[in-house]
């Protein structure tokens, strides 16, 4: 007749010994090695005790279609200019030169966040004019989802409105245009406009923040607990140190 399993449950076994035994000494040593070294290692080691953590976030960047252009047309201070601000254009008078502008923003990886801006500008010039330098101002909205509320914190101070407002006012988040590689090409024809082409990428932002030291200490402690729990299981189950195993179960009633 074939047999099959209809029910199973784990068996709990208690290992008992007297006070003055090697098993008791072993238990004391294991407890000390489980809790004391992790604290010392986490406190002294820069590898375990991480002072600051970091993560990457793709910012939400939008070109605001606000532009200011100043082009020097001589070495004597002559210039032409244009902007998207009507009041400034009115003040420019004869120096106002309206260009042709083309703007296109792209989402390369299709994640719903724009990755780069393609900006092209053609500035009409008189036959005797040349451009010696360019100053171009573009405005962007730049948003990072950096919360000042630590939702993982177990401390009430992390949710205090006064502390939240203070942290919001104290933080300093800014961005700069890095690694510009301008290429200036000479030889423009007399009747041709001055052309400016720019490609601005919106890279991932590296956000750094103070690490939660409590979490780090807990992580190290869990590692030591996992290791020494398996050491104890091996020692007692294989009777490396003499103890009295007592199965714990419900007594059978006849």
Tab-separated table of N, CA and C in Angstrom, residues 26-198:
chain	number	residue	atom	x	y	z
A	26	UNK	N	29.870	28.962	25.644
A	26	UNK	CA	29.730	29.180	24.202
A	26	UNK	C	28.601	30.163	23.905
A	27	UNK	N	27.479	30.031	24.612
A	27	UNK	CA	26.340	30.922	24.395
A	27	UNK	C	26.691	32.365	24.755
A	28	UNK	N	27.423	32.554	25.864
A	28	UNK	CA	27.824	33.902	26.268
A	28	UNK	C	28.738	34.529	25.217
A	29	UNK	N	29.689	33.733	24.721
A	29	UNK	CA	30.614	34.241	23.701
A	29	UNK	C	29.860	34.611	22.426
A	30	UNK	N	28.909	33.770	22.024
A	30	UNK	CA	28.140	34.043	20.802
A	30	UNK	C	27.329	35.322	20.937
A	31	UNK	N	26.690	35.514	22.097
A	31	UNK	CA	25.900	36.730	22.308
A	31	UNK	C	26.787	37.976	22.241
A	32	UNK	N	27.956	37.896	22.869
A	32	UNK	CA	28.874	39.045	22.839
A	32	UNK	C	29.361	39.328	21.418
A	33	UNK	N	29.703	38.256	20.693
A	33	UNK	CA	30.185	38.441	19.324
A	33	UNK	C	29.081	38.883	18.372
A	34	UNK	N	27.841	38.617	18.735
A	34	UNK	CA	26.728	38.998	17.866
A	34	UNK	C	26.425	40.487	17.958
A	35	UNK	N	26.500	41.067	19.154
A	35	UNK	CA	26.030	42.438	19.347
A	35	UNK	C	27.142	43.480	19.470
A	36	UNK	N	28.285	43.110	20.041
A	36	UNK	CA	29.325	44.118	20.267
A	36	UNK	C	30.131	44.429	19.002
A	37	UNK	N	30.681	43.439	18.287
A	37	UNK	CA	31.467	43.763	17.087
A	37	UNK	C	30.716	44.556	16.022
A	38	UNK	N	29.430	44.266	15.751
A	38	UNK	CA	28.749	45.086	14.739
A	38	UNK	C	28.734	46.570	15.073
A	39	UNK	N	28.564	46.894	16.360
A	39	UNK	CA	28.559	48.305	16.746
A	39	UNK	C	29.931	48.934	16.552
A	40	UNK	N	30.990	48.191	16.909
A	40	UNK	CA	32.343	48.722	16.749
A	40	UNK	C	32.710	48.869	15.273
A	41	UNK	N	32.350	47.856	14.494
A	41	UNK	CA	32.661	47.906	13.063
A	41	UNK	C	31.902	49.039	12.390
A	42	UNK	N	30.613	49.170	12.717
A	42	UNK	CA	29.797	50.215	12.102
A	42	UNK	C	30.263	51.604	12.504
A	43	UNK	N	30.804	51.731	13.708
A	43	UNK	CA	31.238	53.046	14.178
A	43	UNK	C	32.593	53.449	13.607
A	44	UNK	N	33.516	52.484	13.505
A	44	UNK	CA	34.887	52.812	13.116
A	44	UNK	C	35.159	52.648	11.624
A	45	UNK	N	34.443	51.782	10.979
A	45	UNK	CA	34.732	51.499	9.575
A	45	UNK	C	33.958	52.434	8.674
A	46	UNK	N	34.671	53.136	7.787
A	46	UNK	CA	34.007	54.007	6.824
A	46	UNK	C	33.245	53.193	5.788
A	47	UNK	N	33.627	51.924	5.628
A	47	UNK	CA	32.927	51.098	4.664
A	47	UNK	C	31.526	50.753	5.112
A	48	UNK	N	31.381	50.415	6.423
A	48	UNK	CA	30.063	50.073	6.937
A	48	UNK	C	29.274	51.325	7.301
A	49	UNK	N	29.956	52.259	7.948
A	49	UNK	CA	29.261	53.438	8.451
A	49	UNK	C	29.246	54.498	7.361
A	50	UNK	N	28.298	54.425	6.486
A	50	UNK	CA	28.215	55.340	5.356
A	50	UNK	C	27.636	56.665	5.833
A	51	UNK	N	28.436	57.722	5.705
A	51	UNK	CA	27.993	59.029	6.171
A	51	UNK	C	26.946	59.637	5.248
A	52	UNK	N	27.120	59.438	3.943
A	52	UNK	CA	26.188	60.002	2.977
A	52	UNK	C	25.839	58.946	1.939
A	53	UNK	N	24.600	58.970	1.508
A	53	UNK	CA	24.135	58.071	0.461
A	53	UNK	C	23.734	58.898	-0.753
A	54	UNK	N	23.521	58.220	-1.860
A	54	UNK	CA	23.194	58.937	-3.092
A	54	UNK	C	22.288	58.079	-3.963
A	55	UNK	N	21.517	58.750	-4.788
A	55	UNK	CA	20.720	58.069	-5.795
A	55	UNK	C	20.567	58.998	-6.993
A	56	UNK	N	20.232	58.424	-8.131
A	56	UNK	CA	20.084	59.199	-9.357
A	56	UNK	C	18.604	59.428	-9.655
A	57	UNK	N	18.316	60.616	-10.158
A	57	UNK	CA	16.943	60.957	-10.511
A	57	UNK	C	16.939	61.783	-11.789
A	58	UNK	N	16.025	61.459	-12.678
A	58	UNK	CA	15.875	62.230	-13.907
A	58	UNK	C	15.010	63.454	-13.616
A	59	UNK	N	15.555	64.663	-13.739
A	59	UNK	CA	14.755	65.854	-13.438
A	59	UNK	C	13.709	66.110	-14.519
A	60	UNK	N	12.677	66.826	-14.135
A	60	UNK	CA	11.666	67.282	-15.091
A	60	UNK	C	12.075	68.683	-15.537
A	61	UNK	N	12.547	68.793	-16.775
A	61	UNK	CA	13.060	70.057	-17.304
A	61	UNK	C	12.155	70.516	-18.443
A	62	UNK	N	11.817	71.786	-18.415
A	62	UNK	CA	11.004	72.374	-19.479
A	62	UNK	C	11.625	73.705	-19.905
A	63	UNK	N	11.804	73.850	-21.200
A	63	UNK	CA	12.250	75.136	-21.730
A	63	UNK	C	11.091	76.124	-21.641
A	64	UNK	N	11.352	77.305	-21.071
A	64	UNK	CA	10.297	78.280	-20.810
A	64	UNK	C	10.064	79.253	-21.968
A	65	UNK	N	10.805	79.072	-23.057
A	65	UNK	CA	10.659	79.927	-24.241
A	65	UNK	C	10.881	81.401	-23.895
A	66	UNK	N	11.799	81.622	-22.992
A	66	UNK	CA	12.253	82.974	-22.672
A	66	UNK	C	13.725	83.063	-23.068
A	67	UNK	N	14.028	84.001	-23.958
A	67	UNK	CA	15.362	84.073	-24.549
A	67	UNK	C	15.842	85.517	-24.592
A	68	UNK	N	17.140	85.672	-24.387
A	68	UNK	CA	17.777	86.983	-24.536
A	68	UNK	C	19.081	86.774	-25.290
A	69	UNK	N	19.233	87.498	-26.397
A	69	UNK	CA	20.396	87.350	-27.265
A	69	UNK	C	21.076	88.701	-27.448
A	70	UNK	N	22.395	88.716	-27.249
A	70	UNK	CA	23.207	89.912	-27.509
A	70	UNK	C	24.387	89.474	-28.370
A	71	UNK	N	24.518	90.084	-29.545
A	71	UNK	CA	25.601	89.745	-30.468
A	71	UNK	C	26.460	90.981	-30.704
A	72	UNK	N	27.741	90.883	-30.377
A	72	UNK	CA	28.676	91.986	-30.613
A	72	UNK	C	29.052	92.005	-32.087
A	73	UNK	N	28.840	93.149	-32.749
A	73	UNK	CA	29.106	93.256	-34.190
A	73	UNK	C	30.374	94.039	-34.499
A	74	UNK	N	31.092	94.437	-33.477
A	74	UNK	CA	32.384	95.105	-33.688
A	74	UNK	C	33.166	95.032	-32.393
A	75	UNK	N	34.414	95.469	-32.469
A	75	UNK	CA	35.248	95.516	-31.265
A	75	UNK	C	35.134	96.854	-30.550
A	76	UNK	N	34.269	97.738	-31.070
A	76	UNK	CA	34.102	99.072	-30.480
A	76	UNK	C	32.857	99.177	-29.605
A	77	UNK	N	32.198	98.065	-29.354
A	77	UNK	CA	31.012	98.089	-28.498
A	77	UNK	C	29.700	98.066	-29.241
A	78	UNK	N	29.709	97.976	-30.569
A	78	UNK	CA	28.459	97.886	-31.322
A	78	UNK	C	27.859	96.489	-31.143
A	79	UNK	N	26.545	96.444	-31.106
A	79	UNK	CA	25.884	95.152	-30.918
A	79	UNK	C	24.462	95.216	-31.452
A	80	UNK	N	23.911	94.046	-31.688
A	80	UNK	CA	22.483	93.893	-31.978
A	80	UNK	C	21.940	92.898	-30.963
A	81	UNK	N	20.649	93.001	-30.696
A	81	UNK	CA	20.078	92.166	-29.640
A	81	UNK	C	18.629	91.847	-29.955
A	82	UNK	N	18.148	90.864	-29.244
A	82	UNK	CA	16.734	90.460	-29.354
A	82	UNK	C	16.369	89.658	-28.119
A	83	UNK	N	15.114	89.715	-27.750
A	83	UNK	CA	14.639	88.934	-26.611
A	83	UNK	C	13.167	88.612	-26.802
A	84	UNK	N	12.657	87.789	-25.924
A	84	UNK	CA	11.225	87.480	-25.915
A	84	UNK	C	10.473	88.395	-24.956
A	85	UNK	N	11.155	89.437	-24.465
A	85	UNK	CA	10.543	90.376	-23.523
A	85	UNK	C	10.209	91.674	-24.263
A	86	UNK	N	8.947	91.984	-24.465
A	86	UNK	CA	8.559	93.155	-25.272
A	86	UNK	C	9.134	94.467	-24.756
A	87	UNK	N	9.177	94.659	-23.452
A	87	UNK	CA	9.680	95.924	-22.910
A	87	UNK	C	11.158	96.117	-23.258
A	88	UNK	N	11.933	95.060	-23.193
A	88	UNK	CA	13.344	95.160	-23.552
A	88	UNK	C	13.502	95.441	-25.041
A	89	UNK	N	12.710	94.784	-25.861
A	89	UNK	CA	12.797	95.016	-27.308
A	89	UNK	C	12.481	96.471	-27.655
A	90	UNK	N	11.522	97.058	-26.934
A	90	UNK	CA	11.194	98.469	-27.190
A	90	UNK	C	12.363	99.385	-26.846
A	91	UNK	N	13.130	99.015	-25.825
A	91	UNK	CA	14.262	99.847	-25.418
A	91	UNK	C	15.468	99.683	-26.336
A	92	UNK	N	15.520	98.598	-27.102
A	92	UNK	CA	16.677	98.365	-27.972
A	92	UNK	C	16.703	99.313	-29.163
A	93	UNK	N	15.555	99.738	-29.618
A	93	UNK	CA	15.504	100.681	-30.737
A	93	UNK	C	16.099	100.096	-32.004
A	94	UNK	N	17.080	100.805	-32.588
A	94	UNK	CA	17.689	100.368	-33.848
A	94	UNK	C	18.580	99.141	-33.676
A	95	UNK	N	18.921	98.815	-32.453
A	95	UNK	CA	19.762	97.634	-32.212
A	95	UNK	C	18.945	96.337	-32.201
A	96	UNK	N	17.636	96.448	-32.267
A	96	UNK	CA	16.794	95.251	-32.277
A	96	UNK	C	16.933	94.539	-33.616
A	97	UNK	N	17.228	93.263	-33.561
A	97	UNK	CA	17.351	92.437	-34.757
A	97	UNK	C	16.598	91.135	-34.490
A	98	UNK	N	15.484	90.939	-35.188
A	98	UNK	CA	14.613	89.792	-34.914
A	98	UNK	C	15.112	88.572	-35.683
A	99	UNK	N	15.463	87.502	-34.983
A	99	UNK	CA	15.983	86.304	-35.647
A	99	UNK	C	14.877	85.301	-35.949
A	100	UNK	N	15.267	84.266	-36.649
A	100	UNK	CA	14.404	83.100	-36.855
A	100	UNK	C	14.838	82.030	-35.857
A	101	UNK	N	13.883	81.528	-35.075
A	101	UNK	CA	14.210	80.602	-33.980
A	101	UNK	C	13.443	79.300	-34.168
A	102	UNK	N	14.142	78.185	-33.960
A	102	UNK	CA	13.533	76.859	-34.006
A	102	UNK	C	13.901	76.111	-32.725
A	103	UNK	N	12.887	75.553	-32.065
A	103	UNK	CA	13.097	74.856	-30.792
A	103	UNK	C	12.417	73.496	-30.856
A	104	UNK	N	13.137	72.461	-30.411
A	104	UNK	CA	12.544	71.123	-30.338
A	104	UNK	C	13.112	70.387	-29.125
A	105	UNK	N	12.230	69.898	-28.261
A	105	UNK	CA	12.646	69.088	-27.115
A	105	UNK	C	12.305	67.625	-27.397
A	106	UNK	N	13.191	66.714	-26.961
A	106	UNK	CA	13.038	65.302	-27.287
A	106	UNK	C	13.077	64.437	-26.031
A	107	UNK	N	12.296	63.372	-26.081
A	107	UNK	CA	12.318	62.339	-25.044
A	107	UNK	C	12.915	61.089	-25.679
A	108	UNK	N	14.230	60.915	-25.532
A	108	UNK	CA	14.935	59.851	-26.233
A	108	UNK	C	14.518	58.456	-25.782
A	109	UNK	N	14.388	58.258	-24.476
A	109	UNK	CA	14.112	56.915	-23.958
A	109	UNK	C	12.635	56.669	-23.674
A	110	UNK	N	11.778	57.598	-24.056
A	110	UNK	CA	10.327	57.422	-23.935
A	110	UNK	C	9.887	57.111	-22.499
A	111	UNK	N	10.488	57.828	-21.538
A	111	UNK	CA	10.092	57.622	-20.145
A	111	UNK	C	9.168	58.719	-19.640
A	112	UNK	N	8.713	59.570	-20.542
A	112	UNK	CA	7.814	60.646	-20.152
A	112	UNK	C	8.515	61.899	-19.690
A	113	UNK	N	9.856	61.890	-19.657
A	113	UNK	CA	10.630	63.056	-19.245
A	113	UNK	C	11.569	63.449	-20.380
A	114	UNK	N	11.618	64.740	-20.675
A	114	UNK	CA	12.430	65.221	-21.784
A	114	UNK	C	13.915	65.061	-21.477
A	115	UNK	N	14.689	64.747	-22.518
A	115	UNK	CA	16.110	64.459	-22.346
A	115	UNK	C	17.026	65.517	-22.950
A	116	UNK	N	16.571	66.261	-23.949
A	116	UNK	CA	17.454	67.265	-24.545
A	116	UNK	C	16.647	68.322	-25.284
A	117	UNK	N	17.321	69.449	-25.517
A	117	UNK	CA	16.743	70.575	-26.244
A	117	UNK	C	17.603	70.863	-27.469
A	118	UNK	N	16.963	70.927	-28.625
A	118	UNK	CA	17.622	71.365	-29.855
A	118	UNK	C	17.182	72.800	-30.136
A	119	UNK	N	18.149	73.705	-30.118
A	119	UNK	CA	17.861	75.135	-30.284
A	119	UNK	C	18.634	75.650	-31.491
A	120	UNK	N	17.920	76.256	-32.435
A	120	UNK	CA	18.550	76.830	-33.621
A	120	UNK	C	18.072	78.266	-33.802
A	121	UNK	N	19.013	79.125	-34.155
A	121	UNK	CA	18.702	80.549	-34.314
A	121	UNK	C	19.460	81.089	-35.518
A	122	UNK	N	18.768	81.858	-36.340
A	122	UNK	CA	19.390	82.529	-37.484
A	122	UNK	C	19.179	84.028	-37.323
A	123	UNK	N	20.281	84.747	-37.158
A	123	UNK	CA	20.241	86.189	-36.915
A	123	UNK	C	20.593	86.941	-38.198
A	124	UNK	N	19.658	87.709	-38.746
A	124	UNK	CA	19.970	88.461	-39.978
A	124	UNK	C	20.971	89.582	-39.694
A	125	UNK	N	21.923	89.751	-40.604
A	125	UNK	CA	22.957	90.775	-40.461
A	125	UNK	C	23.068	91.589	-41.749
A	126	UNK	N	23.562	92.786	-41.610
A	126	UNK	CA	23.847	93.621	-42.776
A	126	UNK	C	25.108	93.105	-43.462
A	127	UNK	N	25.276	93.411	-44.751
A	127	UNK	CA	26.457	92.888	-45.467
A	127	UNK	C	27.784	93.256	-44.825
A	128	UNK	N	27.846	94.404	-44.159
A	128	UNK	CA	29.117	94.837	-43.577
A	128	UNK	C	29.252	94.455	-42.102
A	129	UNK	N	28.309	93.679	-41.585
A	129	UNK	CA	28.352	93.304	-40.168
A	129	UNK	C	28.957	91.912	-39.991
A	130	UNK	N	29.674	91.767	-38.906
A	130	UNK	CA	30.226	90.481	-38.502
A	130	UNK	C	29.921	90.268	-37.015
A	131	UNK	N	29.823	89.022	-36.617
A	131	UNK	CA	29.575	88.695	-35.208
A	131	UNK	C	30.896	88.298	-34.562
A	132	UNK	N	31.242	89.018	-33.495
A	132	UNK	CA	32.495	88.754	-32.790
A	132	UNK	C	32.286	87.908	-31.522
A	133	UNK	N	31.134	88.038	-30.938
A	133	UNK	CA	30.827	87.231	-29.747
A	133	UNK	C	29.318	87.176	-29.565
A	134	UNK	N	28.886	86.166	-28.830
A	134	UNK	CA	27.457	85.944	-28.603
A	134	UNK	C	27.216	85.737	-27.111
A	135	UNK	N	26.172	86.374	-26.605
A	135	UNK	CA	25.663	86.102	-25.265
A	135	UNK	C	24.217	85.640	-25.409
A	136	UNK	N	23.937	84.445	-24.919
A	136	UNK	CA	22.609	83.855	-25.076
A	136	UNK	C	22.103	83.383	-23.721
A	137	UNK	N	20.918	83.824	-23.378
A	137	UNK	CA	20.286	83.422	-22.122
A	137	UNK	C	19.003	82.664	-22.433
A	138	UNK	N	18.915	81.436	-21.939
A	138	UNK	CA	17.715	80.613	-22.066
A	138	UNK	C	17.231	80.264	-20.662
A	139	UNK	N	15.947	80.280	-20.451
A	139	UNK	CA	15.408	79.968	-19.126
A	139	UNK	C	14.692	78.622	-19.167
A	140	UNK	N	14.849	77.875	-18.069
A	140	UNK	CA	14.257	76.548	-17.945
A	140	UNK	C	13.565	76.428	-16.589
A	141	UNK	N	12.553	75.599	-16.549
A	141	UNK	CA	12.020	75.150	-15.261
A	141	UNK	C	12.664	73.801	-14.971
A	142	UNK	N	13.116	73.634	-13.751
A	142	UNK	CA	13.900	72.452	-13.378
A	142	UNK	C	13.323	71.907	-12.086
A	143	UNK	N	12.808	70.686	-12.148
A	143	UNK	CA	12.116	70.130	-10.989
A	143	UNK	C	12.684	68.768	-10.627
A	144	UNK	N	13.029	68.629	-9.353
A	144	UNK	CA	13.440	67.348	-8.792
A	144	UNK	C	12.457	66.969	-7.697
A	145	UNK	N	12.126	65.691	-7.648
A	145	UNK	CA	11.191	65.234	-6.624
A	145	UNK	C	11.974	64.847	-5.371
A	146	UNK	N	12.582	65.855	-4.762
A	146	UNK	CA	13.364	65.651	-3.545
A	146	UNK	C	12.503	66.076	-2.367
A	147	UNK	N	12.017	65.117	-1.648
A	147	UNK	CA	11.112	65.416	-0.545
A	147	UNK	C	11.897	65.801	0.700
A	148	UNK	N	11.372	66.770	1.438
A	148	UNK	CA	11.989	67.144	2.709
A	148	UNK	C	11.378	66.345	3.853
A	149	UNK	N	10.461	65.445	3.543
A	149	UNK	CA	9.846	64.585	4.555
A	149	UNK	C	10.383	63.175	4.365
A	150	UNK	N	11.052	62.665	5.377
A	150	UNK	CA	11.601	61.312	5.327
A	150	UNK	C	10.517	60.340	5.761
A	151	UNK	N	9.843	59.757	4.786
A	151	UNK	CA	8.738	58.859	5.098
A	151	UNK	C	9.152	57.570	5.763
A	152	UNK	N	10.451	57.228	5.728
A	152	UNK	CA	10.922	55.996	6.363
A	152	UNK	C	11.391	56.220	7.795
A	153	UNK	N	11.388	57.466	8.250
A	153	UNK	CA	11.901	57.765	9.587
A	153	UNK	C	10.879	57.388	10.655
A	154	UNK	N	11.331	56.743	11.738
A	154	UNK	CA	10.416	56.405	12.835
A	154	UNK	C	10.327	57.496	13.895
A	155	UNK	N	11.011	58.634	13.674
A	155	UNK	CA	11.074	59.684	14.682
A	155	UNK	C	10.050	60.778	14.398
A	156	UNK	N	9.405	61.260	15.456
A	156	UNK	CA	8.358	62.271	15.303
A	156	UNK	C	8.910	63.589	14.783
A	157	UNK	N	10.181	63.882	15.078
A	157	UNK	CA	10.773	65.145	14.636
A	157	UNK	C	10.825	65.254	13.119
A	158	UNK	N	10.858	64.111	12.431
A	158	UNK	CA	10.919	64.132	10.966
A	158	UNK	C	9.619	64.629	10.351
A	159	UNK	N	8.542	64.623	11.137
A	159	UNK	CA	7.234	65.031	10.622
A	159	UNK	C	6.745	66.330	11.262
A	160	UNK	N	7.620	66.984	12.009
A	160	UNK	CA	7.264	68.254	12.630
A	160	UNK	C	7.231	69.355	11.571
A	161	UNK	N	6.132	70.104	11.531
A	161	UNK	CA	5.969	71.114	10.483
A	161	UNK	C	7.066	72.171	10.529
A	162	UNK	N	7.477	72.563	11.716
A	162	UNK	CA	8.528	73.577	11.825
A	162	UNK	C	9.838	73.071	11.237
A	163	UNK	N	10.173	71.812	11.516
A	163	UNK	CA	11.397	71.237	10.962
A	163	UNK	C	11.303	71.080	9.449
A	164	UNK	N	10.136	70.690	8.963
A	164	UNK	CA	9.956	70.498	7.523
A	164	UNK	C	10.140	71.817	6.778
A	165	UNK	N	9.520	72.884	7.280
A	165	UNK	CA	9.649	74.194	6.636
A	165	UNK	C	11.087	74.685	6.691
A	166	UNK	N	11.759	74.440	7.817
A	166	UNK	CA	13.145	74.883	7.957
A	166	UNK	C	14.056	74.165	6.968
A	167	UNK	N	13.875	72.850	6.826
A	167	UNK	CA	14.685	72.091	5.875
A	167	UNK	C	14.407	72.526	4.441
A	168	UNK	N	13.153	72.849	4.155
A	168	UNK	CA	12.800	73.294	2.806
A	168	UNK	C	13.482	74.617	2.473
A	169	UNK	N	13.549	75.520	3.454
A	169	UNK	CA	14.169	76.820	3.221
A	169	UNK	C	15.689	76.735	3.181
A	170	UNK	N	16.261	75.774	3.906
A	170	UNK	CA	17.717	75.674	3.984
A	170	UNK	C	18.341	74.947	2.806
A	171	UNK	N	17.580	74.125	2.117
A	171	UNK	CA	18.187	73.330	1.053
A	171	UNK	C	18.600	74.218	-0.118
A	172	UNK	N	19.635	73.785	-0.816
A	172	UNK	CA	20.181	74.556	-1.930
A	172	UNK	C	20.338	73.628	-3.124
A	173	UNK	N	19.357	73.639	-3.995
A	173	UNK	CA	19.387	72.803	-5.189
A	173	UNK	C	19.569	73.704	-6.405
A	174	UNK	N	20.619	73.484	-7.140
A	174	UNK	CA	20.888	74.297	-8.317
A	174	UNK	C	21.508	73.419	-9.390
A	175	UNK	N	21.514	73.926	-10.610
A	175	UNK	CA	22.096	73.184	-11.721
A	175	UNK	C	22.848	74.153	-12.622
A	176	UNK	N	23.848	73.641	-13.309
A	176	UNK	CA	24.662	74.468	-14.202
A	176	UNK	C	24.823	73.733	-15.526
A	177	UNK	N	25.139	74.497	-16.566
A	177	UNK	CA	25.443	73.924	-17.872
A	177	UNK	C	26.906	73.508	-17.871
A	178	UNK	N	27.150	72.210	-17.912
A	178	UNK	CA	28.517	71.703	-17.812
A	178	UNK	C	28.989	71.161	-19.155
A	179	UNK	N	30.305	71.094	-19.289
A	179	UNK	CA	30.970	70.551	-20.479
A	179	UNK	C	30.515	71.217	-21.776
A	180	UNK	N	30.480	72.552	-21.835
A	180	UNK	CA	30.136	73.177	-23.127
A	180	UNK	C	31.279	72.995	-24.123
A	181	UNK	N	30.932	72.667	-25.349
A	181	UNK	CA	31.937	72.472	-26.398
A	181	UNK	C	31.559	73.308	-27.613
A	182	UNK	N	31.835	74.615	-27.567
A	182	UNK	CA	31.458	75.474	-28.696
A	182	UNK	C	32.370	75.263	-29.902
A	183	UNK	N	31.774	75.322	-31.067
A	183	UNK	CA	32.520	75.254	-32.329
A	183	UNK	C	32.131	76.476	-33.154
A	184	UNK	N	33.098	77.357	-33.415
A	184	UNK	CA	32.843	78.599	-34.150
A	184	UNK	C	33.383	78.439	-35.569
A	185	UNK	N	32.485	78.514	-36.544
A	185	UNK	CA	32.863	78.336	-37.944
A	185	UNK	C	32.867	79.689	-38.647
A	186	UNK	N	33.970	80.017	-39.295
A	186	UNK	CA	34.088	81.296	-40.009
A	186	UNK	C	33.778	81.087	-41.485
A	187	UNK	N	33.653	82.195	-42.206
A	187	UNK	CA	33.422	82.105	-43.650
A	187	UNK	C	31.975	82.300	-44.038
A	188	UNK	N	31.196	83.049	-43.245
A	188	UNK	CA	29.795	83.296	-43.580
A	188	UNK	C	29.704	84.215	-44.795
A	189	UNK	N	28.809	83.873	-45.707
A	189	UNK	CA	28.593	84.725	-46.883
A	189	UNK	C	27.956	86.044	-46.457
A	190	UNK	N	28.163	87.088	-47.253
A	190	UNK	CA	27.706	88.428	-46.881
A	190	UNK	C	26.197	88.500	-46.708
A	191	UNK	N	25.437	87.785	-47.509
A	191	UNK	CA	23.977	87.862	-47.443
A	191	UNK	C	23.367	86.806	-46.529
A	192	UNK	N	24.197	85.996	-45.918
A	192	UNK	CA	23.686	84.904	-45.081
A	192	UNK	C	23.539	85.357	-43.633
A	193	UNK	N	22.544	84.819	-42.933
A	193	UNK	CA	22.391	85.164	-41.514
A	193	UNK	C	23.423	84.431	-40.662
A	194	UNK	N	23.634	84.962	-39.483
A	194	UNK	CA	24.489	84.276	-38.513
A	194	UNK	C	23.682	83.132	-37.906
A	195	UNK	N	24.239	81.923	-37.940
A	195	UNK	CA	23.529	80.740	-37.461
A	195	UNK	C	24.100	80.272	-36.125
A	196	UNK	N	23.195	79.969	-35.232
A	196	UNK	CA	23.581	79.435	-33.928
A	196	UNK	C	22.780	78.158	-33.685
A	197	UNK	N	23.486	77.078	-33.403
A	197	UNK	CA	22.847	75.799	-33.106
A	197	UNK	C	23.359	75.296	-31.760
A	198	UNK	N	22.432	74.907	-30.916
A	198	UNK	CA	22.808	74.420	-29.584
A	198	UNK	C	21.984	73.189	-29.246
